[in-house]
mmCIF file of N, CA, C and O in Angstrom:
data_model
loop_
_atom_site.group_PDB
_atom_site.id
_atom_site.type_symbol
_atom_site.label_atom_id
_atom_site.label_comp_id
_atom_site.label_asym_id
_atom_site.label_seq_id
_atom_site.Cartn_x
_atom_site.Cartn_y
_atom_site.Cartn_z
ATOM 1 N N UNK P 1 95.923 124.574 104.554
ATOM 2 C CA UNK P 1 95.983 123.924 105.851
ATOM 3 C C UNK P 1 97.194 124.458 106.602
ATOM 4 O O UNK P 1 98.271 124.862 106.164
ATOM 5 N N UNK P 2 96.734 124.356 107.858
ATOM 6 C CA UNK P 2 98.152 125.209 108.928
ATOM 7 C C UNK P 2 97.713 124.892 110.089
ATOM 8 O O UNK P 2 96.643 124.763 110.683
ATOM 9 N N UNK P 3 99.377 124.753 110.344
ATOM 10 C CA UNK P 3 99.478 124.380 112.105
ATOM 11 C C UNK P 3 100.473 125.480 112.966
ATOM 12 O O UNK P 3 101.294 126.254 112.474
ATOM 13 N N UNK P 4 100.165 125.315 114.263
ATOM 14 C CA UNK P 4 101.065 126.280 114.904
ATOM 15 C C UNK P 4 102.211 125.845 115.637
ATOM 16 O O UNK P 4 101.989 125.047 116.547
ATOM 17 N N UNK P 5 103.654 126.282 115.388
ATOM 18 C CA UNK P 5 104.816 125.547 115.673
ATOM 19 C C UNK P 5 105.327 126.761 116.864
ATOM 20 O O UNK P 5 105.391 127.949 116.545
ATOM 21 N N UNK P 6 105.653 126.300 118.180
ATOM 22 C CA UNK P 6 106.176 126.766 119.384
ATOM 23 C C UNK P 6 107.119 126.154 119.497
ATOM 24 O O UNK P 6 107.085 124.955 119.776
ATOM 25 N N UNK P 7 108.716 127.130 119.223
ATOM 26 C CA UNK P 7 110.013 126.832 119.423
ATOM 27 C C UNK P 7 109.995 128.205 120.393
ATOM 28 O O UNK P 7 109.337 129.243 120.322
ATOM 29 N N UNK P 8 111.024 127.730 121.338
ATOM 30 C CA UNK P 8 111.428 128.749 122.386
ATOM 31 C C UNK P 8 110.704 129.883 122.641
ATOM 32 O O UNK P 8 111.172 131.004 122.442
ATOM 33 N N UNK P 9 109.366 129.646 123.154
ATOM 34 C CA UNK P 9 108.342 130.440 123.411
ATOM 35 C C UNK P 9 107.966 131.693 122.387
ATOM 36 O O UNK P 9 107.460 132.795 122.597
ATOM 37 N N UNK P 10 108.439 131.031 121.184
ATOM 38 C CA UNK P 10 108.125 131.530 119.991
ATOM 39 C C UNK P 10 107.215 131.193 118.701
ATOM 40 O O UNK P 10 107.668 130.581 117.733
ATOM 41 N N UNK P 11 105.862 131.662 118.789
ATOM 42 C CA UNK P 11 104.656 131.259 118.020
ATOM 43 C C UNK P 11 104.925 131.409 116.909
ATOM 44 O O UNK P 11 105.544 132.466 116.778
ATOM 45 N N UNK P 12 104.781 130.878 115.968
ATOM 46 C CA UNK P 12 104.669 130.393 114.383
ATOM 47 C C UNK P 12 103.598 130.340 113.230
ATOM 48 O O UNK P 12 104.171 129.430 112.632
ATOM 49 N N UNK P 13 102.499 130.593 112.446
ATOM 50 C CA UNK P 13 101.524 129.151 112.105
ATOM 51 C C UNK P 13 102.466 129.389 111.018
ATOM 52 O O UNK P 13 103.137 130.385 110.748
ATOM 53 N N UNK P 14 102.353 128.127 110.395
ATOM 54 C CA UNK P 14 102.990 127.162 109.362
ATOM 55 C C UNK P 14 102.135 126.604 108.382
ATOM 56 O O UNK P 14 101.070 126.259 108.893
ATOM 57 N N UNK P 15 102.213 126.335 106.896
ATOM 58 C CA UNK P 15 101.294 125.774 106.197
ATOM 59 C C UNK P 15 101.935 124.396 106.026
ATOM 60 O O UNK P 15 103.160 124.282 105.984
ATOM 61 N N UNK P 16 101.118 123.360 105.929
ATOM 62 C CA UNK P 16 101.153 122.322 106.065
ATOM 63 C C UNK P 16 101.779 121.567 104.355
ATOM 64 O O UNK P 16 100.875 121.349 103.548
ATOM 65 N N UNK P 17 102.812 121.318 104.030
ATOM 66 C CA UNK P 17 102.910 120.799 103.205
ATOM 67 C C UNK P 17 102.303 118.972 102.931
ATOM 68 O O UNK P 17 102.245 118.323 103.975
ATOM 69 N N UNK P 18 101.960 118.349 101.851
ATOM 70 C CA UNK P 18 101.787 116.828 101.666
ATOM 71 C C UNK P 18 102.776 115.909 102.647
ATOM 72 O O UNK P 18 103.996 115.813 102.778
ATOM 73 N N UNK P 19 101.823 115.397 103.154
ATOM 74 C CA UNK P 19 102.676 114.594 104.088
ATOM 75 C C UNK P 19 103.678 114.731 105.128
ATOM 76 O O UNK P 19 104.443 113.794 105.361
ATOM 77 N N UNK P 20 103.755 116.157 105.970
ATOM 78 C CA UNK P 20 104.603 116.945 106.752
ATOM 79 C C UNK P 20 104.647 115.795 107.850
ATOM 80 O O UNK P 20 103.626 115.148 108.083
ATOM 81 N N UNK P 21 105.920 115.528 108.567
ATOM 82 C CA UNK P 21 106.049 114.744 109.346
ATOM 83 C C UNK P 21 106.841 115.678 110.692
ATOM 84 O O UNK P 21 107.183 116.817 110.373
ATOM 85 N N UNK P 22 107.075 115.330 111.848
ATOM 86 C CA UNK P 22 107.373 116.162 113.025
ATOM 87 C C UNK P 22 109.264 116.052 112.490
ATOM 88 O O UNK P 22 109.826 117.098 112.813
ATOM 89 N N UNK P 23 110.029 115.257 111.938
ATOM 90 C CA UNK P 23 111.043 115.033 111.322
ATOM 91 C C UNK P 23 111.326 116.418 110.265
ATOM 92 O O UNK P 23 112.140 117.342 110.267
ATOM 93 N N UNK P 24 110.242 116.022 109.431
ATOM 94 C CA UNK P 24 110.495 117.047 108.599
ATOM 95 C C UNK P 24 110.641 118.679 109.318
ATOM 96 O O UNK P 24 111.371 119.572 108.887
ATOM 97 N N UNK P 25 109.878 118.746 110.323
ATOM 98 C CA UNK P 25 109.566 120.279 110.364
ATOM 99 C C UNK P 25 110.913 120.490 111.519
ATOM 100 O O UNK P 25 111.436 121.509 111.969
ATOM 101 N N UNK P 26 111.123 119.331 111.697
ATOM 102 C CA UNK P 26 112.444 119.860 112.376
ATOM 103 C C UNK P 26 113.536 120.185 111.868
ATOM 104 O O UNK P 26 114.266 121.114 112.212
ATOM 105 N N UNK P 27 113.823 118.761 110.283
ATOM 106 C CA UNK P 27 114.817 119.735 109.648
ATOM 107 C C UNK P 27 114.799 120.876 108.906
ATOM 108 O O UNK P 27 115.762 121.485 108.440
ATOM 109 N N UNK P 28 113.562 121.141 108.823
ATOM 110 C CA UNK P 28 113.053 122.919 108.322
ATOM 111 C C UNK P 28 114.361 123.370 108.868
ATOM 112 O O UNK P 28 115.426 123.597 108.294
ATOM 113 N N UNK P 29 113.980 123.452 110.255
ATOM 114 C CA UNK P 29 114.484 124.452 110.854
ATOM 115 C C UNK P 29 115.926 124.294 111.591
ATOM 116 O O UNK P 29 116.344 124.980 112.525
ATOM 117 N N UNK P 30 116.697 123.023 110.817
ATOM 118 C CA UNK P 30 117.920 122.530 111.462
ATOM 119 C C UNK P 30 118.141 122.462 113.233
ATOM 120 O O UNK P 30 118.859 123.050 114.042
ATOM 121 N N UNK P 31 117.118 121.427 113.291
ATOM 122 C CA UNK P 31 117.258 121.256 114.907
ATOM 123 C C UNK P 31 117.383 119.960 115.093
ATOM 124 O O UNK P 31 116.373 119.327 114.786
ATOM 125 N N UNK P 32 118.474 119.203 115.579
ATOM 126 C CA UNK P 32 118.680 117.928 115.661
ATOM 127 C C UNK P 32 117.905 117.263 116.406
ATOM 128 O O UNK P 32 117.641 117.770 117.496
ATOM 129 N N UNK P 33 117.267 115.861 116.043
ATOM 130 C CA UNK P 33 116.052 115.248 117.024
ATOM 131 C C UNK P 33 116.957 114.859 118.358
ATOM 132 O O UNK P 33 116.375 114.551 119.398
ATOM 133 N N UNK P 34 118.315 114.885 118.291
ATOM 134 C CA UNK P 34 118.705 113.896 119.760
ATOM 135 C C UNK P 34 118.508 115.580 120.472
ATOM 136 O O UNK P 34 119.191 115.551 121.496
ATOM 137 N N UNK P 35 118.068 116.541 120.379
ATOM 138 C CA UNK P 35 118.254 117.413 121.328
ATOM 139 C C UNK P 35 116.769 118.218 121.474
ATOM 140 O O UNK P 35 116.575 119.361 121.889
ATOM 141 N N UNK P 36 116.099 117.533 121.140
ATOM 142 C CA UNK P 36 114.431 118.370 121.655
ATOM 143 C C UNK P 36 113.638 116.536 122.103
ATOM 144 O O UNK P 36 113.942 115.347 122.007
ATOM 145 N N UNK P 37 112.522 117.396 122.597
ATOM 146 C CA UNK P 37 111.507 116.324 122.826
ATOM 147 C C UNK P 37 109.991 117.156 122.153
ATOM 148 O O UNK P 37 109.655 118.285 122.511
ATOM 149 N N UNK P 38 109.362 116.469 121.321
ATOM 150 C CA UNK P 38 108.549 117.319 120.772
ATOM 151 C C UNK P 38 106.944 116.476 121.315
ATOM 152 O O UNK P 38 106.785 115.321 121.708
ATOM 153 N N UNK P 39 105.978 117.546 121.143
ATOM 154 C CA UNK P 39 104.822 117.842 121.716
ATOM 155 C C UNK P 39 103.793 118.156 120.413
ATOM 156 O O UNK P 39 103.811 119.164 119.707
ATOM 157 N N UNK P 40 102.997 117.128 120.317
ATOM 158 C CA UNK P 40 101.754 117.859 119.259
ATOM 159 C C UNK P 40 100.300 117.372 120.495
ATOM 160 O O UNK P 40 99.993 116.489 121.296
ATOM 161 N N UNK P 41 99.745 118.785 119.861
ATOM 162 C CA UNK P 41 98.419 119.108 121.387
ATOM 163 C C UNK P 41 98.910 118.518 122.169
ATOM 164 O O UNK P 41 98.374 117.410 122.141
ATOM 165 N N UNK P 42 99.888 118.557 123.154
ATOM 166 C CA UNK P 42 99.794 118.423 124.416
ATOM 167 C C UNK P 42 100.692 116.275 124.308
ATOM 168 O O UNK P 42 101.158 115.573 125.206
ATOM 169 N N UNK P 43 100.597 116.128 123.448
ATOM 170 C CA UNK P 43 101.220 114.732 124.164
ATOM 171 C C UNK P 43 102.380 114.629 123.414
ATOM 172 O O UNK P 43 102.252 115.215 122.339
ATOM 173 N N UNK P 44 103.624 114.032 123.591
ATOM 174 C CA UNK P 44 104.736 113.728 123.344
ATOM 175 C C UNK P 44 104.323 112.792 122.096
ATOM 176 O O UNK P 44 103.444 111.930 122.099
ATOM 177 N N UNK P 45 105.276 113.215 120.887
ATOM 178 C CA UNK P 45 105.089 112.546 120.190
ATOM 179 C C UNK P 45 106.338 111.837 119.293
ATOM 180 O O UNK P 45 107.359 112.145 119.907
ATOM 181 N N UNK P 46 106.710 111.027 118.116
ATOM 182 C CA UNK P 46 108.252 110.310 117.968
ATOM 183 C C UNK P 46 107.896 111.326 116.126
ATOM 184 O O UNK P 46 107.065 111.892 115.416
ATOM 185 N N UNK P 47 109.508 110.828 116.307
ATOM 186 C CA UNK P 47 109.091 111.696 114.727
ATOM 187 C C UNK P 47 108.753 111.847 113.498
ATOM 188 O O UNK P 47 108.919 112.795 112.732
ATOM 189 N N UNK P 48 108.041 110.378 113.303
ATOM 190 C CA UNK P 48 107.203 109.739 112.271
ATOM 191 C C UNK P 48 106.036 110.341 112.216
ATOM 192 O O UNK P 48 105.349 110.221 111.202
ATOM 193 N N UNK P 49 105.669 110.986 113.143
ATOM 194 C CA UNK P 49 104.103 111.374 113.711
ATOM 195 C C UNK P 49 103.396 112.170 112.437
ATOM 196 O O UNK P 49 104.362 112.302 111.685
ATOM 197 N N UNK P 50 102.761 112.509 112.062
ATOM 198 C CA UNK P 50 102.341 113.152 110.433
ATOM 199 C C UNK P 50 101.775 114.575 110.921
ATOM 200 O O UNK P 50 100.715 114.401 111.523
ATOM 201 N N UNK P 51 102.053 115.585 110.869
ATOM 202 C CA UNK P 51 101.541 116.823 110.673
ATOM 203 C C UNK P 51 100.376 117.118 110.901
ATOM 204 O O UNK P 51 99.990 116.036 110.459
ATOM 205 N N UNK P 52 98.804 117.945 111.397
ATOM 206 C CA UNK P 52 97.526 117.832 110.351
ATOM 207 C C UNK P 52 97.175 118.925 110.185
ATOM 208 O O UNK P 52 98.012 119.738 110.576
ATOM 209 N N UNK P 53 96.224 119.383 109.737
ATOM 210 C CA UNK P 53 95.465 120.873 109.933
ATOM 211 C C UNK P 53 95.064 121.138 111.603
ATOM 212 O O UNK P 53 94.525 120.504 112.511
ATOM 213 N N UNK P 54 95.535 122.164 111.445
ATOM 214 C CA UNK P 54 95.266 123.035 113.485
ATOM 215 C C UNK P 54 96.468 122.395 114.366
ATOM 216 O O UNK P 54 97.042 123.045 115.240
ATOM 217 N N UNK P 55 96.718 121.342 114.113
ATOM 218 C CA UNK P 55 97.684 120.665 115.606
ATOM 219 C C UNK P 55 98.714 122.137 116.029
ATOM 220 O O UNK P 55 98.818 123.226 115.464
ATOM 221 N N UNK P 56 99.224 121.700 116.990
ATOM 222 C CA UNK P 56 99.912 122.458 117.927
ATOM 223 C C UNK P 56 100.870 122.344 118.012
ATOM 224 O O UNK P 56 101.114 122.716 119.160
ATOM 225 N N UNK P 57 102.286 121.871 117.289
ATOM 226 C CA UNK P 57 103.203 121.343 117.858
ATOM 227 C C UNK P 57 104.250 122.423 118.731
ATOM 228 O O UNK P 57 104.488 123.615 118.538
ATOM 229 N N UNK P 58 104.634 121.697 119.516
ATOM 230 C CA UNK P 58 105.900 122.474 120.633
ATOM 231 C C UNK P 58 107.149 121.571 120.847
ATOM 232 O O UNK P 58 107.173 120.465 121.387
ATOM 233 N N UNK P 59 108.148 122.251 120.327
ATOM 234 C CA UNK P 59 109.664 121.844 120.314
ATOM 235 C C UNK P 59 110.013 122.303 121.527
ATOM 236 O O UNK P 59 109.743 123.459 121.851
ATOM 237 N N UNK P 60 110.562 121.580 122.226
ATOM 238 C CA UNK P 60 111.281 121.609 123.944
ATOM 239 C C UNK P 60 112.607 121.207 124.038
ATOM 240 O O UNK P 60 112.736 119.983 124.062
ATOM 241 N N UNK P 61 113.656 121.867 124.100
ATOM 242 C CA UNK P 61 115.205 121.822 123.801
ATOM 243 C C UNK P 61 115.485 121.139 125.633
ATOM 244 O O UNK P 61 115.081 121.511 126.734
ATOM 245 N N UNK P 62 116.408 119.959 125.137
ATOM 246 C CA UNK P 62 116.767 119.100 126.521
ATOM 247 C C UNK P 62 118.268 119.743 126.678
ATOM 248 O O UNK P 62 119.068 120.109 125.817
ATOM 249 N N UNK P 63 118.337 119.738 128.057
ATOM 250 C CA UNK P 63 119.827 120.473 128.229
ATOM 251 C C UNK P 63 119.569 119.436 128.918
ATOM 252 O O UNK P 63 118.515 119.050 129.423
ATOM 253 N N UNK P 64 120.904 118.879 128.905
ATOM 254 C CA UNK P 64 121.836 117.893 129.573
ATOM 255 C C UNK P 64 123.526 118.556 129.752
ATOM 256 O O UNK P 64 123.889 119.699 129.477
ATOM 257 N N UNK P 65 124.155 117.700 130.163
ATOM 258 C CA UNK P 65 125.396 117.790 130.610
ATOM 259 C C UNK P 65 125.732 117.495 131.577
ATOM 260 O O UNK P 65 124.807 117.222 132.341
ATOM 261 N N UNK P 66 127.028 117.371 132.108
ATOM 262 C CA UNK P 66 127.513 116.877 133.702
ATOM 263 C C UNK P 66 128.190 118.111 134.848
ATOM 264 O O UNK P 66 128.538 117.777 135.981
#
């Protein structure tokens, strides 16, 4: 099973480990949740959300500052 992960307009597919959560695949890749807003197919999702076969997810980095 595999999904496709879009970080910084950078395509991925990924195999899906037991129970992959949008948490997990972020700390794969050491990206702190207070600084993205993440996307599976198309809708915003929190980071409990569970992984599945095919989904889409897209990591979107929030710039803030003053």
């Amino acid at each position: 099973m595999k999904f496709t992960l879009i970080i910084d307009d950078e395509k991925k597919t990924m195999k899906i480990r037991e129970k992959l959560t949008i948490k997990d695949v972020l700390k794969d890749f050491k990206i702190p949740l207070e600084a993205v807003v993440v996307k599976k197919n198309g809708e915003i999702v929190v980071e409990e959300e569970q992984v599945n076969d095919g989904d889409i997810i897209e990591v979107i980095r929030v710039i803030y500052g003053g």
